[in-house]
Structures are given as C-alpha cells and as structure tokens.
mmCIF file of C-alpha atoms in Angstrom:
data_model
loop_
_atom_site.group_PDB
_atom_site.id
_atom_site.type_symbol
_atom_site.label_atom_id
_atom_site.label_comp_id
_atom_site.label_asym_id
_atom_site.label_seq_id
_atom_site.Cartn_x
_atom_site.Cartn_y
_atom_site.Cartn_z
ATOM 1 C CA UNK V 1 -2.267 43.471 95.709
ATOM 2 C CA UNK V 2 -5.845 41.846 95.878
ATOM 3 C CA UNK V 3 -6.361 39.120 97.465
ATOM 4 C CA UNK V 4 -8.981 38.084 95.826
ATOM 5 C CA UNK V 5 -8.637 35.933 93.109
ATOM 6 C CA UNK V 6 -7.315 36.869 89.361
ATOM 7 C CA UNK V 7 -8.937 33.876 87.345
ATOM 8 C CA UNK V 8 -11.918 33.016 86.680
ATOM 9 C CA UNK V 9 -11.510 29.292 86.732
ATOM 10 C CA UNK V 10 -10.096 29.270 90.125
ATOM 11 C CA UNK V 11 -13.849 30.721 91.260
ATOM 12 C CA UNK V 12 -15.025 27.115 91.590
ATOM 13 C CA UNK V 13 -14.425 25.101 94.285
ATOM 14 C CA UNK V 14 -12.325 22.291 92.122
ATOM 15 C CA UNK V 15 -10.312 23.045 88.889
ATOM 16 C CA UNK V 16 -10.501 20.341 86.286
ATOM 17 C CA UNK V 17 -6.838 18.954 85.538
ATOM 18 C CA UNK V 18 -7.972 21.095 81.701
ATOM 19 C CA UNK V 19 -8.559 24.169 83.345
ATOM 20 C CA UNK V 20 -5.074 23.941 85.215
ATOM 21 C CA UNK V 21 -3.339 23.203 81.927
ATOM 22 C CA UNK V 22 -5.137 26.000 79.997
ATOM 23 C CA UNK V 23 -4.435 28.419 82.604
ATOM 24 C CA UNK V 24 -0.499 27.358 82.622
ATOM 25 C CA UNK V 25 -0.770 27.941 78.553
ATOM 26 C CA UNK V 26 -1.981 31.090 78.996
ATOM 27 C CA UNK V 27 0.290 32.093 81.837
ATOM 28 C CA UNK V 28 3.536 31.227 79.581
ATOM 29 C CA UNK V 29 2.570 32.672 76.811
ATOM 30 C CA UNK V 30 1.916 35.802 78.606
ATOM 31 C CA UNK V 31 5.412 35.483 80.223
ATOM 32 C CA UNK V 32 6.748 36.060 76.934
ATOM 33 C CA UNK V 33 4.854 38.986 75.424
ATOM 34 C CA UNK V 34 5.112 40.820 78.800
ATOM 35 C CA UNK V 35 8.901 39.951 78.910
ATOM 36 C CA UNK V 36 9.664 41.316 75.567
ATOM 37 C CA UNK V 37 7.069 44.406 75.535
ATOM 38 C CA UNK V 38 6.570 45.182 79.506
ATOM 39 C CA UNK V 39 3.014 45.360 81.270
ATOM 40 C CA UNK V 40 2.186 48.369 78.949
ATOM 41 C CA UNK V 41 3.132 47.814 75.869
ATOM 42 C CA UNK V 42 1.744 43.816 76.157
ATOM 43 C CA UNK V 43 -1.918 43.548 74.791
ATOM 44 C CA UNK V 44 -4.676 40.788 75.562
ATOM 45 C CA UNK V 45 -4.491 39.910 71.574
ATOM 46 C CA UNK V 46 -1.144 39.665 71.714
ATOM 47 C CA UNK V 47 -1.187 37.280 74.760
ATOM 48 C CA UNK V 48 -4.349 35.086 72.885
ATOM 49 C CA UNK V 49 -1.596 34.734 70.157
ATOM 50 C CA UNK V 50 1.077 33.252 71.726
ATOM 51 C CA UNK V 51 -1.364 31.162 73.437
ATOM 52 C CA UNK V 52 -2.715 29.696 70.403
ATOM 53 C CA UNK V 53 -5.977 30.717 71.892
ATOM 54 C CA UNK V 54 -9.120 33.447 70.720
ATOM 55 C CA UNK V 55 -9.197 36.139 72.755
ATOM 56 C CA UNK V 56 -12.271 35.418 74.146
ATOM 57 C CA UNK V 57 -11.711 32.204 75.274
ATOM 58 C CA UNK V 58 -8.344 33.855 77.674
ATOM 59 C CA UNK V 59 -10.810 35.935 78.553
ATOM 60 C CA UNK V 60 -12.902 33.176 79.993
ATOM 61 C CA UNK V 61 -9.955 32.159 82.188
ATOM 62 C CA UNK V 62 -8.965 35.882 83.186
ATOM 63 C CA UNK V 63 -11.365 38.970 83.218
ATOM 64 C CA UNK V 64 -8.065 41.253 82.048
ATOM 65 C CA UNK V 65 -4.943 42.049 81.218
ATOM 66 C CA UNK V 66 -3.479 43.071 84.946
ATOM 67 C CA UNK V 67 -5.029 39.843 86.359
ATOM 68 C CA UNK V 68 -2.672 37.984 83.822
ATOM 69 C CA UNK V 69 -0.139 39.814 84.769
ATOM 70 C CA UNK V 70 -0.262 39.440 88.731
ATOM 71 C CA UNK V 71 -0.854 35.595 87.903
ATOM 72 C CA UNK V 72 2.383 35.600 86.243
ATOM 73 C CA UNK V 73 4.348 37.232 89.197
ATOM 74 C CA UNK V 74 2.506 35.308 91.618
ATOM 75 C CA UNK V 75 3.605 32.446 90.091
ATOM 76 C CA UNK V 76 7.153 33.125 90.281
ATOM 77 C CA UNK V 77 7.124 34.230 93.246
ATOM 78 C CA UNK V 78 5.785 30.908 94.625
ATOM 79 C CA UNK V 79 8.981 29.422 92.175
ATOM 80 C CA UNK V 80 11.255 31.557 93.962
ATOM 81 C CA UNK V 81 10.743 30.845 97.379
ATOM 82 C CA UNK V 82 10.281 27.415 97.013
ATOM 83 C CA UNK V 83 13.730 26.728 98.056
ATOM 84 C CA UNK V 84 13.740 29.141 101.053
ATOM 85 C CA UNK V 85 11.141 27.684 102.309
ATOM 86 C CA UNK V 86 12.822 24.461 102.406
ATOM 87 C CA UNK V 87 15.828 25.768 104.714
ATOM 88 C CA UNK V 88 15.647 23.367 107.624
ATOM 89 C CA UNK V 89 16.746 24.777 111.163
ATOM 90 C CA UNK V 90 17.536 21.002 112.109
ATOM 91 C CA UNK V 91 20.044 20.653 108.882
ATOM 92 C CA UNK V 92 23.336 21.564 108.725
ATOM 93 C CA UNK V 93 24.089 24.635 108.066
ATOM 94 C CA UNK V 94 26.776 24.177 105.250
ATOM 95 C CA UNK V 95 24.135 21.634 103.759
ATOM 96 C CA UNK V 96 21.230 23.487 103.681
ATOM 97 C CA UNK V 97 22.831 27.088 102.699
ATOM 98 C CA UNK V 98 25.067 24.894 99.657
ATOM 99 C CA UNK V 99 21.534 23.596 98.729
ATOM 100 C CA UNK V 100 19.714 26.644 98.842
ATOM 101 C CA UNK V 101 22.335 28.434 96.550
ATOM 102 C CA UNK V 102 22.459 25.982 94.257
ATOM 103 C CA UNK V 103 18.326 26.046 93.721
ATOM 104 C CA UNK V 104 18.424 29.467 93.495
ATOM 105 C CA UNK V 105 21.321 29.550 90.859
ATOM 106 C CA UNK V 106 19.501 26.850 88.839
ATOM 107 C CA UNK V 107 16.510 29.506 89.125
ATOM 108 C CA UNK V 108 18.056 31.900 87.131
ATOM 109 C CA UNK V 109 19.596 29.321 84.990
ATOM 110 C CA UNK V 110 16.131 27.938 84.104
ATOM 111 C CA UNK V 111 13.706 30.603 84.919
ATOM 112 C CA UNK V 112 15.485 33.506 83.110
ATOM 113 C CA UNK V 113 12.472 35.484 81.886
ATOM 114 C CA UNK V 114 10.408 34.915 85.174
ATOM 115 C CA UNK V 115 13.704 36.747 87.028
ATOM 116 C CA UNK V 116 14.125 39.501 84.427
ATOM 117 C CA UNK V 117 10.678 40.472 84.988
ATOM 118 C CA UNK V 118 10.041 39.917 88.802
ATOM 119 C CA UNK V 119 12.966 41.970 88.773
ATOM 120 C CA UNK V 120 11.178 44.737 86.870
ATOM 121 C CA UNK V 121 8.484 44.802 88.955
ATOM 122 C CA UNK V 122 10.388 45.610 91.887
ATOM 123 C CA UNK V 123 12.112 47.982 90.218
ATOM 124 C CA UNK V 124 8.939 50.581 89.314
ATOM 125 C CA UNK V 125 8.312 50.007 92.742
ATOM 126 C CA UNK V 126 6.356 46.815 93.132
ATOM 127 C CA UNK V 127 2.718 48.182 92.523
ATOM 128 C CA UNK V 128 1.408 44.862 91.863
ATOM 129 C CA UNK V 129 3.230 42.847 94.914
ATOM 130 C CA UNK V 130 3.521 45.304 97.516
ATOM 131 C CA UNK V 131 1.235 43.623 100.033
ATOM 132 C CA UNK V 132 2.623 40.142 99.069
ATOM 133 C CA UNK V 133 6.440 41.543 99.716
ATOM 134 C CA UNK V 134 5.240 43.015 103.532
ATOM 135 C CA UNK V 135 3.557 39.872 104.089
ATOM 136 C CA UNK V 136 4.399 36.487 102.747
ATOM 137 C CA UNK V 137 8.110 37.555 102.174
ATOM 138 C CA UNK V 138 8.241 39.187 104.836
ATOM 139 C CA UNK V 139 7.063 36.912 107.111
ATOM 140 C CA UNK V 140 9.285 33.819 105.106
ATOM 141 C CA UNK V 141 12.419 35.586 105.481
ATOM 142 C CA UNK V 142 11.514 36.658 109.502
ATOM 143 C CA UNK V 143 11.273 32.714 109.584
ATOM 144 C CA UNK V 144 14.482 31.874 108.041
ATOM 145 C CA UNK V 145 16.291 34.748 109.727
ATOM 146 C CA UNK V 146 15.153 33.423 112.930
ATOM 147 C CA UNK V 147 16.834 29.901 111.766
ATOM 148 C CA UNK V 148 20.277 31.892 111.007
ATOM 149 C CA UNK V 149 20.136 33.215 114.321
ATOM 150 C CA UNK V 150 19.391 30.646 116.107
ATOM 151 C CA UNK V 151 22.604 28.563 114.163
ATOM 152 C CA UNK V 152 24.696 31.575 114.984
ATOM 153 C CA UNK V 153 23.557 31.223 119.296
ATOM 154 C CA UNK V 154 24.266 27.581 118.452
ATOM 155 C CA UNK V 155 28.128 28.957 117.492
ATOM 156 C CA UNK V 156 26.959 26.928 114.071
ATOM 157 C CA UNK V 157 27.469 30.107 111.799
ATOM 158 C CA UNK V 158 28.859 33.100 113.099
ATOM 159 C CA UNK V 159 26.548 35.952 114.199
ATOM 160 C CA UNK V 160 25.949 37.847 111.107
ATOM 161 C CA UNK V 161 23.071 39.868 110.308
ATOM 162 C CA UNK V 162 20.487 37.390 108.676
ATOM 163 C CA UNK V 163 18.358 39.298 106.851
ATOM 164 C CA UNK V 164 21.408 40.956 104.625
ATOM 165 C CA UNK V 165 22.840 37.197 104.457
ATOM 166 C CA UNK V 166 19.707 35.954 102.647
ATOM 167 C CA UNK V 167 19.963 39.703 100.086
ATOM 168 C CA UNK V 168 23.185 39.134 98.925
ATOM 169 C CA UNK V 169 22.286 35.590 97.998
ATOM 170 C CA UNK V 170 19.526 36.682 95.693
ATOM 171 C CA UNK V 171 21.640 39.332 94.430
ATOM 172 C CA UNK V 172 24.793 37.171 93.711
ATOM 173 C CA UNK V 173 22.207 34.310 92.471
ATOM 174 C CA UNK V 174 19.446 36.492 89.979
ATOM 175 C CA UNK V 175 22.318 38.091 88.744
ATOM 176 C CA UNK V 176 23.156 35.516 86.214
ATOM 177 C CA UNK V 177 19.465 35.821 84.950
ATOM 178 C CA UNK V 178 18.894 39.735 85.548
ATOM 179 C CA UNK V 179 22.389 40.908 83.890
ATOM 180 C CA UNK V 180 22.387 38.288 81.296
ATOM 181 C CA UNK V 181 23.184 40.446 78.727
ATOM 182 C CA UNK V 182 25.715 42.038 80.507
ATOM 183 C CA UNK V 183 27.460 38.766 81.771
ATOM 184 C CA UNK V 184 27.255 37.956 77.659
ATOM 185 C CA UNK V 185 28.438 41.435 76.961
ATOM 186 C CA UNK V 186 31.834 40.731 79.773
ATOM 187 C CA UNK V 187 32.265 36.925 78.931
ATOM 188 C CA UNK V 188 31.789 36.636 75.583
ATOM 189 C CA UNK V 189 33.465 33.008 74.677
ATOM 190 C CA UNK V 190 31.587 31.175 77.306
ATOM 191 C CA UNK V 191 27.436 30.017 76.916
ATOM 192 C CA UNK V 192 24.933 30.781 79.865
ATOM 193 C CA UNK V 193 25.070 27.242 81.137
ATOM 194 C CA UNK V 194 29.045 27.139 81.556
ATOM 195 C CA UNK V 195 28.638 30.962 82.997
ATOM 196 C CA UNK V 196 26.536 29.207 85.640
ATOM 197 C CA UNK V 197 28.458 26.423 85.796
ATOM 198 C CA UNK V 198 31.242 27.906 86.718
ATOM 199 C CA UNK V 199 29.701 30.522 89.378
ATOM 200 C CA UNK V 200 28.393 27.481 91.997
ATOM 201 C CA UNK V 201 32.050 26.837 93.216
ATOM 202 C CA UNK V 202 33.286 30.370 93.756
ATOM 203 C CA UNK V 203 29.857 31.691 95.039
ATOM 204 C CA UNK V 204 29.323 29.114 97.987
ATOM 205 C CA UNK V 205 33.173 28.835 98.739
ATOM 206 C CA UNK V 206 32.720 32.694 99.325
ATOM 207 C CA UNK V 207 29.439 32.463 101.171
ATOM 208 C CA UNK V 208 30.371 29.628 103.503
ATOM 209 C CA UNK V 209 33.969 30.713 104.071
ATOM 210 C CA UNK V 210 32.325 33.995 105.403
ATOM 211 C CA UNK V 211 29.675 32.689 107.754
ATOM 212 C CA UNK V 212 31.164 29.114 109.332
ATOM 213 C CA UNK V 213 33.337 29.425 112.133
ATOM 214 C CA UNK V 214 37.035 29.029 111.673
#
C-alpha cells in the first residue's frame, strides 16, 4: 500500500477539528456504499450521497475513489488492533487474554460492516493492505507472540504456539460479524446481541481452559 498519504486534508501540518469531522462523514458513508456494492461496484457519487456532501467537495478531502477506500480499511485496521496492542506482558495472563476477547467480540458486535469488509479484502488477496499486513501486523503480533512466550517460559500459560493462539481468536471472535447471516440463518429465535451475549462465556472458558496450566 502507499505510504503516502490518501487525503488531502491530512497534507497540512494541523487538521482543523472540521476537517477531522468531515473526513469521518465521508469515511462512514463510504463504509456503507462499499459494504453493500464492493470497491467496484461503489462510485464517488454514490459515496457524496450518503455523505450528504457534492461530489466535489469529497473530492476536496480525497483525490479518488481507492484513496477512500484504503482510508476506510486503514481505519479499521487501527480499530482492530487497538486491543492487541493493549496486551500487557506484566498482566495476568487470564486477565489480559479474558479482556482481549471480550474487545474483540464487542468488535464484531459493534463494528459489523468494518469486519465484513476487512474481511473481504483479505479475501481477494489483500491488494490494498499487503505492505501494512507484513509490517505493522506483522510486527504487532511478533510483539505479542513474544509476550505469550515469554508467559509460557514463565510456566504462566503452557507452551503453545503463539502466533496460531492469537488466529483462532480472530477467527472464533469476527465470526459473529463475518458469518452474520449465517449465525441468523442457524439461530434463528435469538437477536445478534444475545448471539454475542451468549458466545463470551463458552469462548474464553474454552480458550483459557486450553492454555493455563492445570
């Protein structure tokens, strides 16, 4: 991905609080029309729309469609590893992996359409966030893993492999925003929240029962 950057606004040195606020505007508006209709099928004019906004004056903020749409996924992707970043090798582990589980669960919970289409992305391969996957997420979950490890050496954890730890919490996790439809489709008397609800219990009971030492 470039690194340089996608709006216009953030080309001066200090944003005015307006410029932050009409970039957000623009930035969830877009989330929807490129949610419902993809990168391709989304237009600019469709985007202005659900702004509220003339064309021209989203183009002020960004120069084009794809720099909307790499704003967007950066911008989850700053969401999303919020609460990995916060994993603290001085916590307890029980603590800190309970916490984490419950952020990201509250992610998909609250942040459906971000996950659906973050999860898209990767899916065609990640041509927009390639170099942001081999390098801040790669270098974030090197971090953590080295924090799982050195738990496990302190006979904290047992010594599992970290890296696969941390996948199958995003997978058990963005599953309740990425197969919402299919979740719907399987549990059909029970709403999203109470779906989510009900998944914190079993998911960390699982998790924790399979990592701390008996």
């Amino acid at each position: 991905m470039p690194t340089s950057n996608t709006s216009r606004a953030r080309q001066t040195r200090k944003r005015t609080r307006i410029q932050v606020e009409k970039e957000e505007k623009i930035l969830d508006g877009a989330l929807e029309i490129f949610s419902r209709y993809g990168y391709r099928g989304a237009t600019v004019d469709q985007i202005a729309q659900a702004c509220g906004m003339s064309k021209p004056n989203l183009l002020y903020y960004f120069r084009r469609k794809h720099d909307i749409y790499v704003a967007v996924l950066r911008r989850t992707l700053t969401m999303w590893l919020q609460p990995l970043e916060e994993i603290s090798e001085d916590g307890d582990p029980a603590e800190e992996l309970t916490r984490y589980i419950a952020k990201k669960l509250e992610f998909s919970r609250t942040n459906p359409q971000e996950s659906r289409l973050f999860a898209s992305e990767i899916i065609q391969g990640a041509p927009q966030l390639r170099e942001v996957l081999e390098r801040q997420v790669h270098d974030l979950v090197e971090q953590k893993a080295a924090v799982l490890r050195t738990w496990a050496a302190q006979g904290k954890i047992i010594d599992v492999d970290p890296c696969h730890l941390i996948f199958m919490i995003w997978a058990t996790t963005q599953h309740y925003a990425d197969f919402e439809s299919q979740i719907a489709a399987v549990l059909p008397n029970r709403g999203r929240d109470e779906v989510i609800d009900d998944a914190y219990a079993p998911l960390t009971e699982i998790f924790l029962r399979g990592i701390l030492p008996r």
